[in-house]
PDB file of C-alpha atoms in Angstrom:
ATOM      1  CA  MET A  15     -12.129  81.636  16.959  1.00  0.00           C
ATOM      2  CA  LYS A  16     -11.311  79.291  19.866  1.00  0.00           C
ATOM      3  CA  LYS A  17     -13.162  76.325  20.813  1.00  0.00           C
ATOM      4  CA  VAL A  18     -12.912  73.917  23.593  1.00  0.00           C
ATOM      5  CA  ILE A  19     -14.772  70.664  22.903  1.00  0.00           C
ATOM      6  CA  SER A  20     -16.009  68.332  25.722  1.00  0.00           C
ATOM      7  CA  LEU A  21     -14.313  65.173  26.792  1.00  0.00           C
ATOM      8  CA  LEU A  22     -16.143  61.951  25.744  1.00  0.00           C
ATOM      9  CA  LEU A  23     -14.009  58.987  26.972  1.00  0.00           C
ATOM     10  CA  ALA A  24     -14.759  55.781  25.131  1.00  0.00           C
ATOM     11  CA  THR A  25     -14.390  53.483  28.102  1.00  0.00           C
ATOM     12  CA  THR A  26     -15.056  50.201  26.311  1.00  0.00           C
ATOM     13  CA  PHE A  27     -12.536  50.966  23.494  1.00  0.00           C
ATOM     14  CA  LEU A  28      -9.873  51.968  26.309  1.00  0.00           C
ATOM     15  CA  MET A  29     -10.493  48.696  28.065  1.00  0.00           C
ATOM     16  CA  PHE A  30      -9.971  46.695  24.820  1.00  0.00           C
ATOM     17  CA  ALA A  31      -6.722  48.564  24.091  1.00  0.00           C
ATOM     18  CA  LEU A  32      -5.463  47.989  27.649  1.00  0.00           C
ATOM     19  CA  ALA A  33      -6.117  44.269  27.190  1.00  0.00           C
ATOM     20  CA  SER A  34      -4.784  44.186  23.544  1.00  0.00           C
ATOM     21  CA  CYS A  35      -1.315  45.896  24.038  1.00  0.00           C
ATOM     22  CA  GLY A  36       1.507  43.330  23.849  1.00  0.00           C
ATOM     23  CA  ASP A  37      -0.810  40.376  23.733  1.00  0.00           C
ATOM     24  CA  ASP A  38       1.260  38.319  20.977  1.00  0.00           C
ATOM     25  CA  PRO A  39       3.773  35.957  22.765  1.00  0.00           C
ATOM     26  CA  ASN A  40       5.081  34.906  19.329  1.00  0.00           C
ATOM     27  CA  VAL A  41       6.550  38.273  18.621  1.00  0.00           C
ATOM     28  CA  THR A  42      10.021  39.087  20.300  1.00  0.00           C
ATOM     29  CA  THR A  43      12.169  42.123  20.130  1.00  0.00           C
ATOM     30  CA  ASP A  44      15.745  42.682  19.707  1.00  0.00           C
ATOM     31  CA  PRO A  45      17.022  44.709  22.747  1.00  0.00           C
ATOM     32  CA  ALA A  46      19.866  45.831  20.597  1.00  0.00           C
ATOM     33  CA  ALA A  47      18.059  46.874  17.669  1.00  0.00           C
ATOM     34  CA  THR A  48      17.371  50.479  18.896  1.00  0.00           C
ATOM     35  CA  THR A  49      18.015  52.678  21.856  1.00  0.00           C
ATOM     36  CA  ALA A  50      15.534  55.263  23.424  1.00  0.00           C
ATOM     37  CA  GLY A  51      16.011  58.989  23.052  1.00  0.00           C
ATOM     38  CA  THR A  52      14.264  62.142  22.069  1.00  0.00           C
ATOM     39  CA  THR A  53      12.996  62.921  18.809  1.00  0.00           C
ATOM     40  CA  ASP A  54      14.927  65.972  17.108  1.00  0.00           C
ATOM     41  CA  PRO A  55      13.616  67.978  14.080  1.00  0.00           C
ATOM     42  CA  SER A  56      15.299  65.619  11.726  1.00  0.00           C
ATOM     43  CA  GLY A  57      13.030  62.848  13.047  1.00  0.00           C
ATOM     44  CA  THR A  58      15.611  60.504  14.683  1.00  0.00           C
ATOM     45  CA  THR A  59      15.632  58.663  17.815  1.00  0.00           C
ATOM     46  CA  GLY A  60      19.098  57.796  19.224  1.00  0.00           C
ATOM     47  CA  GLY A  61      20.595  57.712  15.571  1.00  0.00           C
ATOM     48  CA  THR A  62      19.183  57.462  12.075  1.00  0.00           C
ATOM     49  CA  VAL A  63      15.880  56.012  11.387  1.00  0.00           C
ATOM     50  CA  LYS A  64      16.235  53.054   9.196  1.00  0.00           C
ATOM     51  CA  PRO A  65      14.096  52.390   6.352  1.00  0.00           C
ATOM     52  CA  SER A  66      13.455  48.868   7.763  1.00  0.00           C
ATOM     53  CA  ASP A  67      11.981  50.690  10.871  1.00  0.00           C
ATOM     54  CA  SER A  68       9.240  52.190   8.740  1.00  0.00           C
ATOM     55  CA  LEU A  69       6.227  50.793   6.670  1.00  0.00           C
ATOM     56  CA  THR A  70       7.333  47.640   4.865  1.00  0.00           C
ATOM     57  CA  PRO A  71       5.037  45.810   2.505  1.00  0.00           C
ATOM     58  CA  GLY A  72       2.525  43.746   4.543  1.00  0.00           C
ATOM     59  CA  SER A  73       3.282  45.704   7.732  1.00  0.00           C
ATOM     60  CA  ILE A  74      -0.196  47.350   8.039  1.00  0.00           C
ATOM     61  CA  GLU A  75      -3.878  46.592   7.570  1.00  0.00           C
ATOM     62  CA  PHE A  76      -5.687  49.353   5.840  1.00  0.00           C
ATOM     63  CA  GLU A  77      -9.003  50.519   4.407  1.00  0.00           C
ATOM     64  CA  PRO A  78     -10.016  52.815   1.368  1.00  0.00           C
ATOM     65  CA  VAL A  79     -10.882  56.507   2.023  1.00  0.00           C
ATOM     66  CA  THR A  80     -13.458  57.139  -0.683  1.00  0.00           C
ATOM     67  CA  SER A  81     -13.893  60.847   0.284  1.00  0.00           C
ATOM     68  CA  ALA A  82     -10.296  61.581  -0.479  1.00  0.00           C
ATOM     69  CA  THR A  83      -8.126  61.254  -3.616  1.00  0.00           C
ATOM     70  CA  ASP A  84      -8.010  57.968  -5.835  1.00  0.00           C
ATOM     71  CA  ASN A  85      -6.150  55.138  -4.016  1.00  0.00           C
ATOM     72  CA  ALA A  86      -6.256  56.989  -0.621  1.00  0.00           C
ATOM     73  CA  ILE A  87      -6.181  54.818   2.584  1.00  0.00           C
ATOM     74  CA  ALA A  88      -6.605  54.827   6.265  1.00  0.00           C
ATOM     75  CA  ILE A  89      -3.996  52.694   8.208  1.00  0.00           C
ATOM     76  CA  LYS A  90      -6.039  50.412  10.318  1.00  0.00           C
ATOM     77  CA  LEU A  91      -3.500  48.440  12.069  1.00  0.00           C
ATOM     78  CA  TYR A  92       0.272  47.992  12.564  1.00  0.00           C
ATOM     79  CA  LYS A  93       0.876  44.445  12.424  1.00  0.00           C
ATOM     80  CA  GLU A  94       4.825  44.411  13.023  1.00  0.00           C
ATOM     81  CA  ASN A  95       6.923  45.165  15.907  1.00  0.00           C
ATOM     82  CA  ILE A  96       8.033  48.701  14.788  1.00  0.00           C
ATOM     83  CA  LYS A  97      10.192  50.652  17.348  1.00  0.00           C
ATOM     84  CA  ASN A  98      10.991  53.757  15.057  1.00  0.00           C
ATOM     85  CA  LEU A  99       7.909  54.435  12.929  1.00  0.00           C
ATOM     86  CA  VAL A 100       8.079  56.837  10.078  1.00  0.00           C
ATOM     87  CA  ILE A 101       4.828  57.434   8.216  1.00  0.00           C
ATOM     88  CA  GLY A 102       5.178  58.980   4.706  1.00  0.00           C
ATOM     89  CA  ASP A 103       2.852  59.950   1.898  1.00  0.00           C
ATOM     90  CA  THR A 104       2.648  56.580   0.309  1.00  0.00           C
ATOM     91  CA  TYR A 105       2.477  52.778   1.216  1.00  0.00           C
ATOM     92  CA  THR A 106       3.439  50.058  -1.174  1.00  0.00           C
ATOM     93  CA  ASP A 107       1.634  46.872  -0.510  1.00  0.00           C
ATOM     94  CA  THR A 108       2.858  43.265  -1.131  1.00  0.00           C
ATOM     95  CA  ASP A 109       1.366  43.201  -4.611  1.00  0.00           C
ATOM     96  CA  GLY A 110       3.287  46.364  -5.670  1.00  0.00           C
ATOM     97  CA  THR A 111       0.214  48.673  -5.471  1.00  0.00           C
ATOM     98  CA  VAL A 112       1.023  52.087  -4.122  1.00  0.00           C
ATOM     99  CA  TYR A 113      -1.439  53.854  -2.109  1.00  0.00           C
ATOM    100  CA  SER A 114      -1.612  57.360  -0.835  1.00  0.00           C
ATOM    101  CA  VAL A 115      -1.836  57.350   3.010  1.00  0.00           C
ATOM    102  CA  TYR A 116      -4.499  59.817   4.201  1.00  0.00           C
ATOM    103  CA  SER A 117      -4.882  59.084   7.736  1.00  0.00           C
ATOM    104  CA  VAL A 118      -3.903  56.846  10.662  1.00  0.00           C
ATOM    105  CA  GLY A 119      -7.275  55.283  11.863  1.00  0.00           C
ATOM    106  CA  ILE A 120      -8.840  54.775  15.113  1.00  0.00           C
ATOM    107  CA  GLY A 121      -6.784  52.465  17.487  1.00  0.00           C
ATOM    108  CA  ALA A 122      -4.268  51.729  14.767  1.00  0.00           C
ATOM    109  CA  GLY A 123      -1.174  51.726  16.884  1.00  0.00           C
ATOM    110  CA  TYR A 124      -2.430  49.335  19.847  1.00  0.00           C
ATOM    111  CA  LYS A 125      -0.187  46.495  18.670  1.00  0.00           C
ATOM    112  CA  VAL A 126       3.027  48.554  18.882  1.00  0.00           C
ATOM    113  CA  CYS A 127       2.457  49.780  22.223  1.00  0.00           C
ATOM    114  CA  GLY A 128       3.145  48.412  25.649  1.00  0.00           C
ATOM    115  CA  ASP A 129       5.866  47.028  27.872  1.00  0.00           C
ATOM    116  CA  TYR A 130       6.416  43.693  26.368  1.00  0.00           C
ATOM    117  CA  ALA A 131       6.555  42.353  22.704  1.00  0.00           C
ATOM    118  CA  TYR A 132       5.585  45.708  21.141  1.00  0.00           C
ATOM    119  CA  SER A 133       7.454  48.924  22.059  1.00  0.00           C
ATOM    120  CA  LEU A 134       7.242  51.793  19.805  1.00  0.00           C
ATOM    121  CA  GLU A 135       9.772  54.463  20.736  1.00  0.00           C
ATOM    122  CA  SER A 136       9.585  57.182  18.102  1.00  0.00           C
ATOM    123  CA  LEU A 137       6.951  58.375  15.565  1.00  0.00           C
ATOM    124  CA  VAL A 138       7.603  60.677  12.674  1.00  0.00           C
ATOM    125  CA  VAL A 139       4.879  61.886  10.277  1.00  0.00           C
ATOM    126  CA  ASN A 140       6.580  63.312   7.342  1.00  0.00           C
ATOM    127  CA  ASP A 141       5.426  66.445   5.658  1.00  0.00           C
ATOM    128  CA  GLY A 142       2.836  65.673   2.911  1.00  0.00           C
ATOM    129  CA  ASN A 143      -0.730  64.743   2.447  1.00  0.00           C
ATOM    130  CA  ILE A 144      -1.573  62.926   5.715  1.00  0.00           C
ATOM    131  CA  LYS A 145      -4.398  64.819   7.210  1.00  0.00           C
ATOM    132  CA  LYS A 146      -5.345  63.000  10.411  1.00  0.00           C
ATOM    133  CA  ILE A 147      -4.222  61.162  13.325  1.00  0.00           C
ATOM    134  CA  GLU A 148      -7.550  59.631  14.631  1.00  0.00           C
ATOM    135  CA  GLY A 149      -8.576  58.853  18.116  1.00  0.00           C
ATOM    136  CA  TYR A 150      -6.786  56.299  20.270  1.00  0.00           C
ATOM    137  CA  SER A 151      -4.180  55.795  17.556  1.00  0.00           C
ATOM    138  CA  PHE A 152      -1.213  55.485  19.903  1.00  0.00           C
ATOM    139  CA  GLN A 153      -2.624  55.466  23.334  1.00  0.00           C
ATOM    140  CA  LEU A 154      -0.740  53.754  26.135  1.00  0.00           C
ATOM    141  CA  CYS A 155       2.561  53.475  24.009  1.00  0.00           C
ATOM    142  CA  THR A 156       4.451  53.725  27.228  1.00  0.00           C
ATOM    143  CA  ALA A 157       7.757  53.484  25.625  1.00  0.00           C
ATOM    144  CA  LEU A 158       7.066  56.189  23.237  1.00  0.00           C
ATOM    145  CA  VAL A 159       9.715  59.029  23.698  1.00  0.00           C
ATOM    146  CA  GLY A 160       9.436  61.304  20.770  1.00  0.00           C
ATOM    147  CA  VAL A 161       6.725  62.425  18.265  1.00  0.00           C
ATOM    148  CA  ARG A 162       7.190  64.646  15.284  1.00  0.00           C
ATOM    149  CA  ILE A 163       4.125  65.454  13.201  1.00  0.00           C
ATOM    150  CA  GLY A 164       4.790  67.065   9.909  1.00  0.00           C
ATOM    151  CA  LYS A 165       3.126  69.746   7.770  1.00  0.00           C
ATOM    152  CA  GLY A 166      -0.202  68.527   6.306  1.00  0.00           C
ATOM    153  CA  VAL A 167      -1.894  66.960   9.544  1.00  0.00           C
ATOM    154  CA  GLU A 168      -4.849  68.985  10.484  1.00  0.00           C
ATOM    155  CA  THR A 169      -6.384  66.838  13.172  1.00  0.00           C
ATOM    156  CA  ILE A 170      -5.134  65.099  16.246  1.00  0.00           C
ATOM    157  CA  GLY A 171      -8.006  62.884  17.588  1.00  0.00           C
ATOM    158  CA  ASP A 172      -9.470  62.139  20.981  1.00  0.00           C
ATOM    159  CA  LEU A 173      -7.005  60.169  23.380  1.00  0.00           C
ATOM    160  CA  ALA A 174      -4.528  59.811  20.363  1.00  0.00           C
ATOM    161  CA  PHE A 175      -1.579  59.713  22.643  1.00  0.00           C
ATOM    162  CA  PHE A 176      -3.252  59.329  25.925  1.00  0.00           C
ATOM    163  CA  GLY A 177      -1.165  57.613  28.652  1.00  0.00           C
ATOM    164  CA  CYS A 178       2.076  57.864  26.600  1.00  0.00           C
ATOM    165  CA  SER A 179       3.979  58.377  29.887  1.00  0.00           C
ATOM    166  CA  ALA A 180       7.520  58.736  28.420  1.00  0.00           C
ATOM    167  CA  LEU A 181       6.725  61.199  25.792  1.00  0.00           C
ATOM    168  CA  GLU A 182       9.143  64.022  26.256  1.00  0.00           C
ATOM    169  CA  SER A 183       9.551  65.446  22.782  1.00  0.00           C
ATOM    170  CA  LEU A 184       6.600  66.598  20.687  1.00  0.00           C
ATOM    171  CA  THR A 185       6.682  68.661  17.464  1.00  0.00           C
ATOM    172  CA  LEU A 186       3.330  69.864  16.044  1.00  0.00           C
ATOM    173  CA  PRO A 187       2.751  71.209  12.497  1.00  0.00           C
ATOM    174  CA  GLU A 188       1.692  74.659  11.483  1.00  0.00           C
ATOM    175  CA  THR A 189      -1.188  73.054   9.527  1.00  0.00           C
ATOM    176  CA  LEU A 190      -3.023  71.703  12.636  1.00  0.00           C
ATOM    177  CA  THR A 191      -6.143  73.040  13.767  1.00  0.00           C
ATOM    178  CA  THR A 192      -7.751  70.546  16.164  1.00  0.00           C
ATOM    179  CA  ILE A 193      -6.307  68.708  19.135  1.00  0.00           C
ATOM    180  CA  GLY A 194      -8.959  66.369  20.541  1.00  0.00           C
ATOM    181  CA  PRO A 195      -9.875  65.715  24.173  1.00  0.00           C
ATOM    182  CA  ALA A 196      -7.135  63.975  26.383  1.00  0.00           C
ATOM    183  CA  ALA A 197      -5.038  63.739  23.280  1.00  0.00           C
ATOM    184  CA  PHE A 198      -1.794  64.040  25.181  1.00  0.00           C
ATOM    185  CA  ASN A 199      -3.083  63.430  28.692  1.00  0.00           C
ATOM    186  CA  GLY A 200      -0.348  62.099  30.883  1.00  0.00           C
ATOM    187  CA  ALA A 201       2.635  62.775  28.671  1.00  0.00           C
ATOM    188  CA  ALA A 202       6.024  63.781  30.024  1.00  0.00           C
ATOM    189  CA  ILE A 203       6.512  66.827  27.700  1.00  0.00           C
ATOM    190  CA  LYS A 204       8.475  69.625  29.464  1.00  0.00           C
ATOM    191  CA  GLU A 205       7.986  72.385  26.944  1.00  0.00           C
ATOM    192  CA  LEU A 206       5.157  72.691  24.347  1.00  0.00           C
ATOM    193  CA  VAL A 207       4.668  74.930  21.259  1.00  0.00           C
ATOM    194  CA  ILE A 208       0.919  74.849  20.027  1.00  0.00           C
ATOM    195  CA  PRO A 209       0.855  76.401  16.700  1.00  0.00           C
ATOM    196  CA  ALA A 210      -1.101  79.645  15.919  1.00  0.00           C
ATOM    197  CA  SER A 211      -3.188  77.624  13.490  1.00  0.00           C
ATOM    198  CA  VAL A 212      -4.883  75.601  16.119  1.00  0.00           C
ATOM    199  CA  THR A 213      -8.381  76.768  16.922  1.00  0.00           C
ATOM    200  CA  THR A 214      -9.774  73.787  18.730  1.00  0.00           C
ATOM    201  CA  ILE A 215      -8.387  72.129  21.832  1.00  0.00           C
ATOM    202  CA  GLY A 216     -10.356  69.382  23.783  1.00  0.00           C
ATOM    203  CA  GLN A 217     -10.884  69.243  27.285  1.00  0.00           C
ATOM    204  CA  GLU A 218      -7.953  67.701  29.385  1.00  0.00           C
ATOM    205  CA  ALA A 219      -5.974  67.612  26.107  1.00  0.00           C
ATOM    206  CA  PHE A 220      -2.612  68.147  28.189  1.00  0.00           C
ATOM    207  CA  ALA A 221      -3.833  67.374  31.611  1.00  0.00           C
ATOM    208  CA  ASN A 222      -1.536  65.182  33.906  1.00  0.00           C
ATOM    209  CA  CYS A 223       1.357  66.508  32.044  1.00  0.00           C
ATOM    210  CA  ARG A 224       3.191  67.010  35.249  1.00  0.00           C
ATOM    211  CA  SER A 225       6.554  67.844  33.784  1.00  0.00           C
ATOM    212  CA  LEU A 226       5.126  70.514  31.746  1.00  0.00           C
ATOM    213  CA  THR A 227       6.517  74.244  32.773  1.00  0.00           C
ATOM    214  CA  LYS A 228       6.453  76.151  29.492  1.00  0.00           C
ATOM    215  CA  VAL A 229       3.704  76.500  26.776  1.00  0.00           C
ATOM    216  CA  THR A 230       3.434  78.784  23.877  1.00  0.00           C
ATOM    217  CA  MET A 231       0.033  78.837  22.328  1.00  0.00           C
ATOM    218  CA  PRO A 232      -2.418  81.105  20.437  1.00  0.00           C
ATOM    219  CA  SER A 233      -3.698  84.041  22.394  1.00  0.00           C
ATOM    220  CA  SER A 234      -7.144  83.018  21.723  1.00  0.00           C
ATOM    221  CA  PHE A 235      -6.931  80.433  24.605  1.00  0.00           C
ATOM    222  CA  ASN A 236      -5.755  83.195  27.110  1.00  0.00           C
ATOM    223  CA  ASP A 237      -8.331  83.007  29.871  1.00  0.00           C
ATOM    224  CA  GLU A 238      -8.331  80.950  33.068  1.00  0.00           C
ATOM    225  CA  ALA A 239     -11.174  78.808  32.609  1.00  0.00           C
ATOM    226  CA  THR A 240     -10.026  77.848  29.148  1.00  0.00           C
ATOM    227  CA  LEU A 241      -6.610  76.956  30.414  1.00  0.00           C
ATOM    228  CA  LYS A 242      -7.885  74.982  33.318  1.00  0.00           C
ATOM    229  CA  SER A 243     -10.044  72.860  30.977  1.00  0.00           C
ATOM    230  CA  ILE A 244      -7.065  71.931  28.894  1.00  0.00           C
ATOM    231  CA  PHE A 245      -4.415  71.627  31.593  1.00  0.00           C
ATOM    232  CA  LEU A 246      -6.355  71.204  34.741  1.00  0.00           C
ATOM    233  CA  SER A 247      -4.923  72.465  38.025  1.00  0.00           C
ATOM    234  CA  GLN A 248      -1.432  71.988  36.454  1.00  0.00           C
ATOM    235  CA  TYR A 249      -1.920  75.285  34.431  1.00  0.00           C
ATOM    236  CA  LYS A 250      -1.056  77.375  37.559  1.00  0.00           C
ATOM    237  CA  ASN A 251       2.557  75.938  37.326  1.00  0.00           C
ATOM    238  CA  ILE A 252       3.016  76.670  33.774  1.00  0.00           C
ATOM    239  CA  GLN A 253       4.607  79.702  32.222  1.00  0.00           C
ATOM    240  CA  PHE A 254       2.644  80.679  29.277  1.00  0.00           C
ATOM    241  CA  THR A 255       3.453  82.750  26.113  1.00  0.00           C
ATOM    242  CA  PHE A 256       0.587  83.704  24.121  1.00  0.00           C
ATOM    243  CA  VAL A 257       0.882  84.416  20.383  1.00  0.00           C
ATOM    244  CA  ASP A 258      -1.456  86.035  17.761  1.00  0.00           C
TER     245      ASP A 258
END
């Protein structure tokens, strides 16, 4: 059964993120380290993603998730300048403790976004046990070009990729059920496949995606009012394919 949920923009948090992106003058980037490109199914951007570009000990702040399995954590904050981020099932901390990554928490990516010191270009969530990409996680990551979210993820939260204006390539998993309000608002996606598993899409989830011309999505969303709530007036310019 389809469900379209209302858009509740957290204005205070958005202003905080805008002010925080790229606010550390002591961190610099190496222009030669990576090149921008689009994410392909193997999870690469302009070449092979190196282990050093992924989660290294001490690169994140995290908190326990008591409702999940033992040693499960939610990523609270990325502390390092990561251009090509790969999130796997586990994270090994500086003391050698191995944790199970359950989710990416609210606003976790604000330090890897922006036009200055921090510039995330690609994101890959590997197939596995990660269940949630929470709200505001990677909003305003304006250098982000490719996102591949692997099997296991069930929820992408409100404004998770809001304002990612360079985001051209997006792969969503067959396990996904919920896409939050304004989750990909303002992205540069040209073609989109929303898996048949998705039952809830929030208001304006793909609004202002002005390059979007082709969408494949579940037939349960096939009515004009619903499409307008998800894509706004842009829905008139999109060629839809509906699947059961």
